[in-house]
Short mmCIF file of C-alpha atoms in Angstrom, two decimals:
data_model
loop_
_atom_site.label_atom_id
_atom_site.label_comp_id
_atom_site.label_asym_id
_atom_site.label_seq_id
_atom_site.Cartn_x
_atom_site.Cartn_y
_atom_site.Cartn_z
CA MET A 1 178.66 199.97 97.20
CA SER A 2 176.47 197.11 98.35
CA ARG A 3 172.91 197.65 99.35
CA ARG A 4 171.71 196.84 102.84
CA PRO A 5 169.27 193.91 102.72
CA THR A 6 165.66 194.91 103.02
CA LEU A 7 163.76 193.10 105.78
CA PRO A 8 160.10 192.26 105.31
CA PRO A 9 157.71 194.33 107.39
CA SER A 10 156.92 192.86 110.77
CA ARG A 11 153.60 191.13 110.98
CA PRO A 12 151.22 192.42 113.67
CA PRO A 13 150.59 189.86 116.39
CA GLY A 14 147.51 187.75 116.00
CA THR A 15 147.40 188.01 112.19
CA ALA A 16 147.03 185.04 109.92
CA THR A 17 150.07 183.21 108.56
CA ARG A 18 149.92 182.45 104.83
CA HIS A 19 151.05 179.14 103.43
CA PRO A 20 154.44 179.43 101.66
CA TYR A 21 153.03 177.87 98.48
CA PRO A 22 150.47 179.62 96.31
CA GLY A 23 146.99 178.55 97.01
CA GLY A 24 147.95 177.06 100.35
CA PRO A 25 145.69 177.37 103.39
CA VAL A 26 145.69 180.38 105.65
CA THR A 27 146.39 179.41 109.24
CA GLN A 28 146.15 181.29 112.51
CA ASN A 29 149.18 181.40 114.79
CA PRO A 30 148.09 179.21 117.71
CA PHE A 31 150.33 181.06 120.15
CA ALA A 32 149.34 184.58 119.16
CA GLN A 33 147.50 186.77 121.66
CA ASP A 34 146.05 190.23 121.20
CA GLY A 35 148.68 192.80 122.09
CA ALA A 36 151.45 190.22 122.59
CA ASP A 37 154.26 188.82 120.43
CA ASP A 38 154.15 185.33 119.04
CA GLY A 39 155.67 182.75 121.34
CA PRO A 40 155.09 179.59 123.32
CA PRO A 41 152.14 179.36 125.69
CA THR A 42 152.68 180.76 129.14
CA ALA A 43 152.53 178.68 132.33
CA PRO A 44 149.10 178.36 133.96
CA ARG A 45 148.26 180.98 136.52
CA ALA A 46 148.19 180.11 140.18
CA GLY A 47 144.96 178.42 141.21
CA THR A 48 144.19 177.12 137.72
CA GLY A 49 144.90 173.97 135.77
CA ALA A 50 147.31 171.56 137.43
CA THR A 51 147.58 173.73 140.53
CA ALA A 52 143.84 173.56 141.14
CA ALA A 53 143.88 169.82 140.54
CA ASP A 54 146.68 169.42 143.07
CA GLY A 55 144.64 171.43 145.58
CA ARG A 56 141.65 169.17 145.10
CA GLY A 57 143.89 166.15 145.53
CA SER A 58 145.33 167.48 148.78
CA ARG A 59 141.84 168.15 150.12
CA ARG A 60 140.81 164.61 149.26
CA SER A 61 143.87 163.24 151.06
CA VAL A 62 142.98 164.98 154.34
CA PRO A 63 140.09 162.62 155.26
CA LYS A 64 142.40 159.70 154.48
CA ARG A 65 144.89 160.93 157.09
CA HIS A 66 142.12 161.32 159.66
CA GLY A 67 140.92 157.83 158.84
CA LEU A 68 144.43 156.48 159.41
CA VAL A 69 144.52 158.16 162.83
CA LEU A 70 141.18 156.56 163.70
CA VAL A 71 142.43 153.12 162.64
CA LEU A 72 145.72 153.58 164.51
CA CYS A 73 143.94 154.54 167.75
CA THR A 74 141.65 151.55 167.34
CA LEU A 75 144.56 149.13 166.93
CA VAL A 76 146.53 150.57 169.86
CA ILE A 77 143.58 150.35 172.26
CA TYR A 78 142.55 146.89 171.07
CA LEU A 79 146.05 145.41 171.36
CA LEU A 80 146.70 147.05 174.73
CA ASP A 81 143.38 145.77 176.06
CA GLN A 82 143.86 142.21 174.84
CA LEU A 83 147.50 141.98 175.97
CA THR A 84 146.67 143.16 179.50
CA LYS A 85 143.76 140.72 179.71
CA TRP A 86 145.99 137.90 178.49
CA TRP A 87 148.52 138.75 181.21
CA VAL A 88 145.84 138.85 183.91
CA VAL A 89 144.37 135.48 182.90
CA SER A 90 147.85 133.93 182.67
CA ALA A 91 149.36 135.35 185.87
CA MET A 92 146.38 135.57 188.23
CA ASP A 93 143.53 133.45 189.48
CA GLU A 94 140.04 134.87 189.60
CA GLY A 95 139.67 136.90 192.79
CA ASP A 96 143.42 137.52 193.25
CA VAL A 97 144.53 141.03 194.23
CA ILE A 98 147.93 142.59 193.44
CA PRO A 99 148.63 145.99 195.07
CA VAL A 100 150.14 148.49 192.64
CA LEU A 101 149.90 151.90 194.33
CA PRO A 102 148.25 151.11 197.65
CA PRO A 103 145.71 152.17 198.63
CA LEU A 104 144.87 153.98 195.37
CA LEU A 105 145.39 151.33 192.70
CA SER A 106 145.49 147.55 192.56
CA TRP A 107 144.89 144.68 190.12
CA ARG A 108 141.90 142.49 191.01
CA PHE A 109 140.87 139.76 188.58
CA ILE A 110 137.13 139.32 188.06
CA ARG A 111 134.93 138.17 185.15
CA ASN A 112 132.12 140.57 184.31
CA PRO A 113 128.97 139.34 182.48
CA GLY A 114 127.57 142.89 182.22
CA ALA A 115 128.56 146.12 180.53
CA ALA A 116 131.31 148.52 181.47
CA PHE A 117 131.83 148.88 185.22
CA SER A 118 129.70 145.76 185.85
CA ILE A 119 126.44 147.39 184.74
CA GLY A 120 123.53 145.16 183.66
CA THR A 121 124.98 141.75 184.46
CA ASP A 122 121.75 139.99 183.40
CA TYR A 123 121.74 141.32 179.81
CA THR A 124 124.90 139.89 178.27
CA TRP A 125 123.39 139.24 174.82
CA VAL A 126 121.94 142.76 174.67
CA PHE A 127 125.34 144.35 175.28
CA THR A 128 126.92 142.05 172.69
CA ILE A 129 124.46 143.26 170.05
CA ILE A 130 124.96 146.89 171.08
CA MET A 131 128.73 146.60 170.74
CA VAL A 132 128.36 145.06 167.28
CA LEU A 133 126.09 147.91 166.15
CA VAL A 134 128.40 150.57 167.60
CA SER A 135 131.41 149.03 165.88
CA VAL A 136 129.66 148.87 162.50
CA ALA A 137 128.42 152.47 162.83
CA ILE A 138 131.94 153.77 163.53
CA VAL A 139 133.48 151.78 160.68
CA LEU A 140 130.97 153.39 158.30
CA GLN A 141 132.17 156.83 159.47
CA VAL A 142 135.87 156.24 158.80
CA ARG A 143 135.94 157.86 155.34
CA ARG A 144 133.79 160.79 156.46
CA VAL A 145 135.91 161.85 159.45
CA ALA A 146 137.87 165.07 158.82
CA SER A 147 138.47 166.23 162.40
CA TRP A 148 141.47 165.13 164.46
CA LEU A 149 139.56 165.01 167.76
CA TRP A 150 136.71 163.11 166.16
CA ALA A 151 139.20 160.63 164.71
CA VAL A 152 140.79 160.05 168.12
CA ALA A 153 137.41 159.86 169.87
CA LEU A 154 135.94 157.33 167.45
CA GLY A 155 139.17 155.33 167.51
CA LEU A 156 139.01 155.09 171.30
CA VAL A 157 135.37 153.99 171.26
CA LEU A 158 135.91 151.49 168.45
CA GLY A 159 139.03 149.99 170.02
CA GLY A 160 137.30 149.60 173.38
CA ALA A 161 134.14 148.17 171.85
CA LEU A 162 136.11 145.60 169.84
CA GLY A 163 138.17 144.67 172.89
CA ASN A 164 135.16 143.84 175.03
CA LEU A 165 133.33 142.33 172.04
CA THR A 166 136.17 139.84 171.64
CA ASP A 167 135.61 138.72 175.23
CA ARG A 168 131.86 138.43 174.63
CA LEU A 169 132.32 136.25 171.60
CA PHE A 170 135.18 133.96 172.59
CA ARG A 171 135.42 133.69 176.38
CA GLU A 172 133.48 131.44 178.69
CA PRO A 173 130.73 130.49 179.27
CA SER A 174 129.49 130.57 175.63
CA PHE A 175 129.68 132.37 172.31
CA GLY A 176 128.07 135.81 172.51
CA GLN A 177 127.69 135.56 176.30
CA GLY A 178 131.33 135.50 177.33
CA HIS A 179 132.36 137.28 180.52
CA VAL A 180 134.67 140.28 180.14
CA VAL A 181 137.98 140.27 182.05
CA ASP A 182 138.20 143.25 184.44
CA PHE A 183 141.18 143.95 186.67
CA ILE A 184 141.72 147.69 187.37
CA ALA A 185 140.51 148.39 190.92
CA LEU A 186 140.18 151.82 192.52
CA PRO A 187 138.88 152.59 196.03
CA ASN A 188 135.07 152.69 196.22
CA PHE A 189 134.70 152.24 192.47
CA ALA A 190 133.75 149.50 190.04
CA ILE A 191 136.48 147.27 188.60
CA PHE A 192 137.14 147.92 184.90
CA ASN A 193 139.67 147.38 182.11
CA ILE A 194 141.52 149.27 179.36
CA ALA A 195 138.61 148.95 176.93
CA ASP A 196 136.17 150.50 179.41
CA SER A 197 138.53 153.43 179.99
CA ALA A 198 138.96 154.01 176.25
CA VAL A 199 135.20 153.99 175.61
CA VAL A 200 134.57 156.52 178.39
CA CYS A 201 137.36 158.85 177.17
CA GLY A 202 136.07 158.60 173.60
CA VAL A 203 132.50 159.41 174.63
CA VAL A 204 133.73 162.45 176.59
CA LEU A 205 135.55 163.75 173.50
CA ILE A 206 132.46 163.16 171.35
CA VAL A 207 130.31 165.13 173.79
CA LEU A 208 132.82 168.00 173.81
CA GLN A 209 132.94 168.12 170.02
CA THR A 210 129.16 168.03 169.84
CA LEU A 211 128.84 170.90 172.33
CA ARG A 212 131.33 172.89 170.25
CA GLY A 213 129.14 172.31 167.19
CA ILE A 214 131.84 170.41 165.26
CA ASP A 215 130.66 167.54 163.07
CA PRO A 216 132.80 164.47 162.26
CA ASP A 217 133.55 166.00 158.85
CA GLY A 218 135.08 169.04 160.56
CA GLY A 219 132.24 171.47 159.77
CA ARG A 220 130.50 173.75 162.23
CA LYS A 221 126.90 173.07 161.27
CA ALA A 222 125.12 175.05 163.97
CA LYS A 223 127.19 178.20 163.46
CA ASP A 224 126.88 178.00 159.69
CA GLU A 225 123.09 177.80 159.93
CA ALA A 226 123.04 180.75 162.33
CA ALA A 227 125.22 182.79 159.98
CA VAL A 228 122.96 182.01 157.04
CA GLY A 229 119.95 183.06 159.09
CA ASP A 230 121.60 186.37 160.02
CA VAL A 231 122.43 187.11 156.38
CA GLY A 232 118.86 186.33 155.38
CA ASP A 233 117.52 188.72 158.02
CA VAL A 234 119.80 191.58 156.97
CA GLY A 235 119.17 191.18 153.25
CA THR A 236 121.12 192.53 150.29
CA PRO A 237 122.15 196.22 150.01
CA GLY A 238 119.51 196.75 147.32
CA GLN A 239 116.84 195.23 149.52
CA GLN A 240 117.99 197.41 152.42
CA ARG A 241 117.69 200.55 150.27
CA ARG A 242 114.20 199.53 149.10
CA ASP A 243 113.15 198.84 152.69
CA HIS A 244 114.55 202.20 153.77
CA GLY A 245 112.69 203.96 150.98
CA GLU A 246 109.42 202.27 151.91
CA SER A 247 109.86 203.23 155.55
CA SER A 248 110.52 206.87 154.52
CA ASP A 249 107.35 206.92 152.42
CA ASP A 250 105.38 205.57 155.36
CA GLU A 251 106.71 208.30 157.62
CA GLN A 252 105.75 210.98 155.08
#
């Protein structure tokens, strides 16, 4: 009758593994955990390791998408403005009027040396410098923008500013003092162009976002400061208990 083979006693998890040769080093099982069997390492928990890194990457990609929206709005407004001005200069003579939706809307070709809606016609160079500064300031904000409305608003303003700036720099009578092409005429209102309309719409959106307390980076600065102030006034539970105890002692 054959004997049943005797198995070696199971080794408790987490114990050292001896080298098979005498005098060999004693090593620790790298996969052993207290209270668990030996085995391969488990997958990282949610929110740690690669998952956390992916989350940080997705957060970093959000401002990039907002920046792309800003750039896209800028290009659309700029191209639309320049194409309409090119058509007006090519198809009309200065002073011509083409009825579109009479009596509400018509095209009337004029050259404007001033700002939007023919404001400040004697300060052409000043408005040229202002448009350059506005354009540079918005470009510096592109990577910081993390709000969709802010991206659209700044894109409208930048596209309009660049459209009129192109006229200032390259149209007659001279560099930096060029006259802007205006052609949209409404009853009892100044004649303007696509760039002027975009700038006004962008400024309105900026004012609305500012009144709502939303910064270009998407944060609500005013509300956050108010919340911090309220927390500071209330204090921690321990502080509240100490204050309550002091008030009780005063009453006694």
